[in-house]
Coordinates of C-alpha atoms and ligand atoms in Angstrom, one line a residue:
M1 CA 17.2 -20.3 -7.0
S2 CA 14.7 -19.8 -9.8
L3 CA 11.9 -17.5 -10.8
Q4 CA 9.5 -20.1 -9.4
R5 CA 10.8 -19.5 -5.9
F6 CA 10.2 -15.8 -6.1
I7 CA 6.6 -16.1 -7.4
S8 CA 5.3 -19.1 -5.6
E9 CA 5.3 -17.8 -2.0
A10 CA 3.5 -14.7 -0.9
I11 CA 5.6 -14.1 2.1
S12 CA 9.2 -13.2 1.5
P13 CA 11.8 -15.1 3.6
W14 CA 13.0 -11.9 5.2
M15 CA 9.5 -11.4 6.8
K16 CA 9.6 -14.9 8.4
S17 CA 12.6 -14.5 10.7
G18 CA 10.5 -13.4 13.7
P19 CA 9.0 -10.0 14.6
G20 CA 11.0 -6.8 14.2
P21 CA 11.1 -3.8 16.6
D22 CA 7.7 -2.3 17.2
S23 CA 6.2 -4.8 14.8
D24 CA 2.8 -4.6 16.5
I25 CA 2.4 -1.4 14.6
V26 CA 5.3 -1.0 12.0
L27 CA 5.1 -4.0 9.6
S28 CA 8.2 -3.1 7.6
T29 CA 10.8 -0.4 6.8
R30 CA 12.0 0.4 3.3
I31 CA 14.9 2.4 2.0
R32 CA 14.9 3.2 -1.7
L33 CA 17.8 4.9 -3.5
A34 CA 17.5 6.3 -7.0
R35 CA 20.8 6.4 -9.0
N36 CA 21.9 7.0 -12.6
M37 CA 25.0 6.3 -14.5
E38 CA 27.0 9.3 -15.6
Q39 CA 27.8 8.2 -19.1
Y40 CA 24.3 7.3 -20.3
P41 CA 21.1 9.3 -20.9
F42 CA 18.3 8.7 -18.3
P43 CA 16.1 5.7 -19.2
V44 CA 13.3 7.8 -20.8
F45 CA 15.8 9.4 -23.2
A46 CA 18.0 6.3 -23.9
P47 CA 17.8 4.7 -27.3
P48 CA 17.4 0.9 -27.1
E49 CA 21.1 0.1 -27.6
M50 CA 22.1 2.4 -24.8
A51 CA 19.4 1.0 -22.5
E52 CA 20.8 -2.5 -23.3
A53 CA 24.3 -1.3 -22.4
V54 CA 23.1 0.1 -19.1
L55 CA 21.5 -3.2 -18.3
N56 CA 24.5 -5.2 -19.1
D57 CA 27.0 -2.9 -17.3
T58 CA 24.9 -2.7 -14.1
A59 CA 23.8 -6.3 -14.0
A60 CA 27.4 -7.5 -14.4
E61 CA 28.5 -5.4 -11.4
F62 CA 25.5 -6.3 -9.2
S63 CA 26.0 -10.0 -10.0
S64 CA 29.4 -9.9 -8.3
I65 CA 28.0 -8.6 -5.0
R66 CA 28.3 -11.1 -2.1
L67 CA 25.8 -10.3 0.6
Q68 CA 26.5 -10.9 4.3
T69 CA 25.1 -14.4 4.0
G70 CA 27.5 -15.1 1.2
S71 CA 24.7 -15.2 -1.3
S72 CA 24.5 -13.3 -4.6
L73 CA 21.7 -11.4 -6.4
E74 CA 19.6 -13.2 -9.0
R75 CA 18.7 -11.4 -12.2
L76 CA 15.2 -11.6 -13.7
N77 CA 14.8 -9.9 -17.1
M78 CA 11.4 -8.4 -17.7
D79 CA 11.5 -9.7 -21.3
D80 CA 11.6 -13.3 -20.0
L81 CA 8.5 -13.0 -17.7
N82 CA 4.9 -13.4 -18.7
S83 CA 2.4 -10.7 -17.6
N84 CA 1.1 -12.7 -14.6
E85 CA 4.6 -13.4 -13.3
K86 CA 5.3 -9.7 -13.4
R87 CA 2.0 -9.0 -11.7
V88 CA 3.0 -11.3 -8.8
L89 CA 6.3 -9.6 -8.4
V90 CA 4.4 -6.3 -8.2
E91 CA 2.0 -7.7 -5.6
K92 CA 5.1 -8.7 -3.5
H93 CA 6.5 -5.2 -3.8
L94 CA 9.6 -6.5 -5.5
I95 CA 9.1 -4.5 -8.7
S96 CA 7.1 -1.5 -9.7
P97 CA 4.1 -1.5 -12.1
Y98 CA 6.2 0.8 -14.2
L99 CA 9.1 -1.7 -14.6
A100 CA 6.5 -4.5 -15.3
E101 CA 5.2 -2.5 -18.2
R102 CA 8.6 -1.8 -19.6
S103 CA 9.7 -5.1 -21.0
Q104 CA 12.7 -4.1 -23.2
S105 CA 16.0 -3.8 -21.3
G106 CA 14.3 -3.8 -17.8
A107 CA 15.4 -6.2 -15.1
V108 CA 15.4 -6.7 -11.4
M109 CA 18.2 -8.2 -9.2
L110 CA 16.9 -10.0 -6.1
S111 CA 18.5 -11.4 -3.0
P112 CA 17.4 -14.9 -2.1
D113 CA 15.5 -13.6 1.0
E114 CA 14.0 -10.8 -1.2
S115 CA 15.1 -8.1 1.2
V116 CA 17.2 -6.5 -1.5
S117 CA 15.6 -5.7 -4.9
I118 CA 17.5 -3.6 -7.5
M119 CA 15.5 -2.5 -10.5
L120 CA 17.5 -1.7 -13.6
N121 CA 16.2 0.7 -16.2
E122 CA 13.1 1.7 -14.3
E123 CA 12.5 5.4 -14.1
D124 CA 16.2 5.7 -13.2
H125 CA 19.0 3.4 -14.3
I126 CA 19.2 2.0 -10.8
R127 CA 16.6 1.8 -8.0
M128 CA 17.9 0.0 -5.0
Q129 CA 15.3 -1.1 -2.4
T130 CA 16.1 -2.7 0.9
L131 CA 13.4 -4.0 3.2
F132 CA 13.5 -4.8 7.0
R133 CA 11.1 -6.2 9.5
G134 CA 9.4 -3.7 11.9
F135 CA 10.8 -0.2 12.6
Q136 CA 14.4 -0.2 11.6
L137 CA 15.1 3.1 9.8
S138 CA 18.7 3.6 11.0
E139 CA 19.6 0.0 10.4
G140 CA 18.0 0.3 7.0
L141 CA 19.9 3.4 6.1
D142 CA 23.2 1.9 7.3
F143 CA 22.7 -1.2 5.1
S144 CA 21.6 0.9 2.1
N145 CA 24.6 3.2 2.5
K146 CA 26.9 0.1 2.4
L147 CA 25.3 -1.1 -0.8
D148 CA 25.5 2.3 -2.3
D149 CA 29.2 2.8 -1.4
W150 CA 30.0 -0.6 -2.9
T151 CA 28.1 0.3 -6.1
E152 CA 29.8 3.7 -6.3
E153 CA 33.2 2.0 -6.4
K154 CA 32.1 0.2 -9.5
I155 CA 29.8 2.6 -11.3
T156 CA 30.2 6.4 -11.8
Y157 CA 27.0 8.0 -10.7
A158 CA 25.4 11.1 -12.3
F159 CA 26.2 13.5 -9.5
D160 CA 26.3 17.3 -9.2
E161 CA 28.3 19.0 -6.5
K162 CA 25.5 21.4 -5.7
R163 CA 22.4 19.3 -6.4
G164 CA 23.6 15.9 -5.3
Y165 CA 22.5 12.7 -7.1
L166 CA 20.7 13.5 -10.4
T167 CA 17.5 11.6 -11.1
S168 CA 14.8 11.4 -13.8
C169 CA 12.1 13.0 -11.6
P170 CA 13.1 16.3 -10.0
T171 CA 11.4 15.2 -6.8
N172 CA 14.2 12.7 -6.2
V173 CA 17.2 14.9 -6.9
G174 CA 19.6 15.3 -4.0
T175 CA 19.8 12.2 -1.9
G176 CA 17.6 10.1 -4.3
M177 CA 16.3 8.5 -1.1
R178 CA 12.9 7.6 0.0
A179 CA 12.7 6.1 3.5
S180 CA 9.4 4.7 4.5
V181 CA 7.6 2.6 7.1
M182 CA 4.4 0.6 6.6
M183 CA 2.2 1.1 9.6
H184 CA -0.9 -0.7 10.8
L185 CA -3.1 2.0 12.4
P186 CA -6.5 0.5 13.1
A187 CA -7.1 2.2 16.4
L188 CA -6.3 5.7 15.1
V189 CA -8.7 5.0 12.2
M190 CA -11.5 3.7 14.5
T191 CA -11.2 6.7 16.9
R192 CA -11.0 9.1 13.9
Q193 CA -7.8 10.5 15.2
L194 CA -5.9 9.8 11.9
N195 CA -7.9 12.5 10.1
R196 CA -6.4 15.0 12.5
I197 CA -2.9 13.5 12.3
L198 CA -2.6 13.2 8.5
P199 CA -2.6 17.0 7.7
A200 CA 0.1 17.5 10.4
I201 CA 2.2 14.7 8.8
H202 CA 2.0 16.5 5.5
Q203 CA 3.0 19.8 7.0
L204 CA 6.1 18.1 8.3
G205 CA 7.2 17.3 4.7
L206 CA 6.2 13.7 4.8
V207 CA 3.9 11.7 2.5
V208 CA 1.2 9.2 3.4
R209 CA 0.4 6.5 0.8
G210 CA -1.5 3.3 0.6
I211 CA -0.1 -0.3 0.6
Y212 CA 0.9 -0.3 -3.0
G213 CA 2.7 3.1 -3.0
E214 CA 2.1 6.1 -5.1
G215 CA -1.5 6.6 -6.1
S216 CA -2.7 3.5 -4.2
E217 CA -5.5 3.7 -1.6
A218 CA -5.1 2.8 2.0
Q219 CA -6.4 -0.7 2.5
G220 CA -6.6 -2.7 5.7
N221 CA -5.6 0.3 7.8
L222 CA -2.1 0.1 6.4
F223 CA -0.4 3.4 5.7
Q224 CA 3.0 4.0 4.2
I225 CA 4.7 7.1 5.6
S226 CA 7.8 8.4 3.8
N227 CA 9.9 11.6 3.2
Q228 CA 8.8 14.0 0.5
M229 CA 12.0 16.1 0.5
T230 CA 15.2 14.7 -1.0
L231 CA 17.0 18.0 -1.4
G232 CA 18.8 20.2 1.1
K233 CA 19.2 17.7 4.0
P234 CA 21.5 14.8 4.5
E235 CA 20.0 11.3 4.5
E236 CA 20.7 10.9 8.3
D237 CA 18.6 14.0 9.1
I238 CA 15.8 13.0 6.8
V239 CA 15.7 9.6 8.6
E240 CA 15.9 11.1 12.0
D241 CA 13.0 13.4 11.3
L242 CA 10.9 10.5 9.9
K243 CA 11.9 8.5 13.0
G244 CA 10.7 11.2 15.3
V245 CA 7.3 11.4 13.6
V246 CA 6.8 7.6 13.4
T247 CA 7.7 7.2 17.1
Q248 CA 4.9 9.7 17.9
I249 CA 2.4 7.9 15.8
I250 CA 3.4 4.5 17.3
R251 CA 2.8 6.0 20.8
Q252 CA -0.6 7.5 19.7
E253 CA -1.8 4.2 18.1
R254 CA -0.8 2.3 21.3
M255 CA -2.7 4.8 23.5
A256 CA -5.7 4.6 21.2
R257 CA -5.6 0.7 21.4
D258 CA -5.4 0.9 25.2
A259 CA -8.2 3.4 25.4
L260 CA -10.5 1.3 23.2
M261 CA -9.7 -1.9 25.2
R262 CA -10.5 0.0 28.5
S263 CA -13.7 1.7 27.3
S264 CA -15.1 -0.9 24.8
R265 CA -13.5 -4.3 25.4
T266 CA -16.6 -6.2 24.4
Y267 CA -17.0 -4.2 21.2
M268 CA -13.4 -4.8 20.3
E269 CA -13.6 -8.5 21.1
D270 CA -16.8 -8.8 19.0
K271 CA -15.1 -6.9 16.0
V272 CA -12.0 -9.1 16.1
F273 CA -13.7 -12.5 16.6
R274 CA -16.5 -11.7 14.2
S275 CA -13.9 -11.0 11.5
F276 CA -12.0 -14.1 12.5
G277 CA -15.1 -16.3 12.2
I278 CA -16.0 -14.8 8.8
L279 CA -12.5 -15.4 7.4
K280 CA -12.6 -19.0 8.7
N281 CA -16.0 -19.7 7.2
S282 CA -16.8 -17.6 4.2
R283 CA -17.3 -19.0 0.7
I284 CA -17.2 -15.7 -1.2
M285 CA -14.8 -12.9 -0.2
E286 CA -14.3 -9.7 -2.0
S287 CA -10.8 -8.1 -1.7
K288 CA -12.0 -5.0 0.1
E289 CA -13.7 -7.1 2.8
A290 CA -10.8 -9.5 3.0
T291 CA -8.3 -6.6 3.8
E292 CA -10.7 -5.1 6.4
R293 CA -11.3 -8.5 8.1
L294 CA -7.5 -9.3 8.0
S295 CA -6.7 -6.0 9.6
D296 CA -9.2 -6.9 12.5
V297 CA -7.6 -10.3 13.0
R298 CA -4.1 -8.8 13.0
L299 CA -5.3 -6.3 15.6
G300 CA -6.7 -9.2 17.6
I301 CA -3.3 -11.0 17.5
D302 CA -1.5 -7.8 18.6
L303 CA -4.0 -7.2 21.5
D304 CA -3.4 -10.9 22.5
L305 CA -7.1 -11.7 22.0
I306 CA -6.3 -14.2 19.3
K307 CA -3.6 -16.6 20.2
G308 CA -1.6 -19.1 18.2
I309 CA -1.7 -17.3 14.9
S310 CA 1.3 -15.6 13.4
G311 CA 1.2 -11.8 13.0
N312 CA 2.4 -12.2 9.5
I313 CA -1.1 -13.4 8.5
L314 CA -2.0 -9.8 7.5
N315 CA 1.0 -9.3 5.1
E316 CA 0.8 -12.8 3.8
L317 CA -2.9 -13.0 3.0
M318 CA -3.1 -9.5 1.7
I319 CA -0.5 -10.4 -1.0
L320 CA -1.8 -14.0 -1.5
T321 CA -5.3 -12.9 -2.2
Q322 CA -4.4 -10.3 -4.9
P323 CA -5.5 -11.1 -8.5
G324 CA -2.0 -12.2 -9.7
F325 CA -1.4 -14.7 -7.0
L326 CA -5.0 -16.1 -7.3
R327 CA -4.5 -16.6 -11.0
Q328 CA -1.1 -18.2 -10.4
Y329 CA -2.7 -20.8 -8.0
A330 CA -5.7 -21.4 -10.3
E331 CA -3.3 -21.8 -13.3
K332 CA -5.9 -20.0 -15.5
E333 CA -7.5 -16.6 -16.0
L334 CA -10.3 -15.9 -13.4
R335 CA -13.4 -13.8 -13.6
A336 CA -13.9 -11.4 -10.6
D337 CA -16.7 -13.7 -9.1
E338 CA -14.4 -16.7 -9.4
R339 CA -11.6 -14.8 -7.7
D340 CA -13.9 -14.1 -4.8
V341 CA -14.6 -17.8 -4.3
R342 CA -10.9 -18.7 -4.6
R343 CA -10.0 -15.9 -2.2
A344 CA -12.4 -17.2 0.4
A345 CA -11.0 -20.8 -0.1
L346 CA -7.4 -19.7 0.2
I347 CA -8.1 -17.8 3.4
R348 CA -9.9 -20.7 5.0
E349 CA -7.1 -23.1 4.0
R350 CA -4.5 -20.7 5.4
M351 CA -6.4 -20.3 8.7
E352 CA -6.7 -24.1 9.0
L353 CA -3.0 -24.5 8.5
E354 CA -2.2 -22.0 11.3
K355 CA -4.6 -23.9 13.6
Q356 CA -2.9 -27.2 12.8
S357 CA 0.6 -25.8 13.4
D358 CA -0.6 -24.5 16.8
E359 CA -1.9 -27.8 17.9
Ligands
ATP1 N1 7.9 0.3 4.4 C1 7.5 -0.5 3.4 N2 7.4 -1.8 3.5 C2 7.0 -2.6 2.5 N3 6.7 -2.1 1.3 C3 6.8 -0.8 1.1 C4 7.2 0.1 2.1 N4 7.3 1.3 1.6 C5 6.9 1.2 0.3 N5 6.7 0.0 0.0 C6 6.3 -0.6 -1.4 O1 7.2 -0.2 -2.3 C7 6.6 0.1 -3.6 C8 7.0 1.5 -4.1 O2 6.4 2.5 -3.3 P1 6.3 4.0 -3.7 O3 5.6 4.1 -5.0 O4 5.7 4.8 -2.6 O5 7.8 4.4 -3.8 P2 8.9 4.7 -4.9 O6 8.8 3.8 -6.0 O7 10.1 4.8 -4.1 O8 8.3 6.1 -5.2 P3 8.6 7.3 -6.2 O9 8.9 6.7 -7.5 O10 7.2 7.9 -6.2 O11 9.6 8.0 -5.5 C9 5.1 0.0 -3.3 O12 4.7 -1.3 -3.7 C10 5.0 0.1 -1.8 O13 3.9 -0.5 -1.2

């Protein structure tokens, strides 16, 4: 396993193993735990030699983990990567932009299928991320708890009896957990119902973010919904509350899709097949248009209008057509207009491949 493997394919192996529960609407589930070591200052306050000690201590422990498949985690030091390699890892959601900027004493430990990513010396000493196909909050929490228990046997966490796990940012104190689902909600957007639902979600103590997390805009009708509160409730209750809200949203998105298909089937077919045709034929494609068209095609696949194309196309092409990946394939820096040409070519190529594999 090498760096090349992690940055050459847009779609992580964990995404490829078939659809997950409710994956017509929930693309993936993520659990993130923030943890710190008791004996060292938090990363923002740690002098370089202490940051290095944190990195060496934690990386040594995580290297000895054996996952269910018998595989181990691979360490990538930020120092050893060039800026585009880091950008690609950010585009794949495997590291944060913050870690990418922090070259000294920052690292990530990745499982071969990329479902486990542990950032070291990010905002906290340890940020453990686990990703799952579809809607799997309870399964995700179970697995993260196992990873956390295993780590806690080796590393003494900064923990306070009253406040729970101590973290750099006060918004993470307590459980240190963010549980989230990435949802594709085109019908709720089209019927303008999401504008009504979003404020209600906020009132329930949940956050809605775009595809690239905090501060990112919603693109391609993809919305990440996660817990805001980390204090005062056990992890299981936080996850149960989130599950309840997500289940409701799934129901409403399905009802909106059904209603649109009943009332405006021709309009829906036109929208889906028009985007499909444009993606298969364009010579210039801006990223905003690409994400919108890809969302239409994914909806077409989920409504069974488009057959023989994998539902993963949305996740894959959204990542593959980001600037870092495009640069990686071009093997040179690209201007924005050159990127648009390459993006269109890549999408056409990928669509052609899907067609061939269906024949
Ligand atoms: N359910 C999910 N499936 C796939 N990727 C996700 C999911 N949830 C979040 N992500 C990705 O994880 C990255 C981090 O997200 P975000 O900034 O929201 O979380 P965080 O780092 O845990 O946040 P914070 O530091 O604000 O607590 C982003 O790239 C985001 O798109």
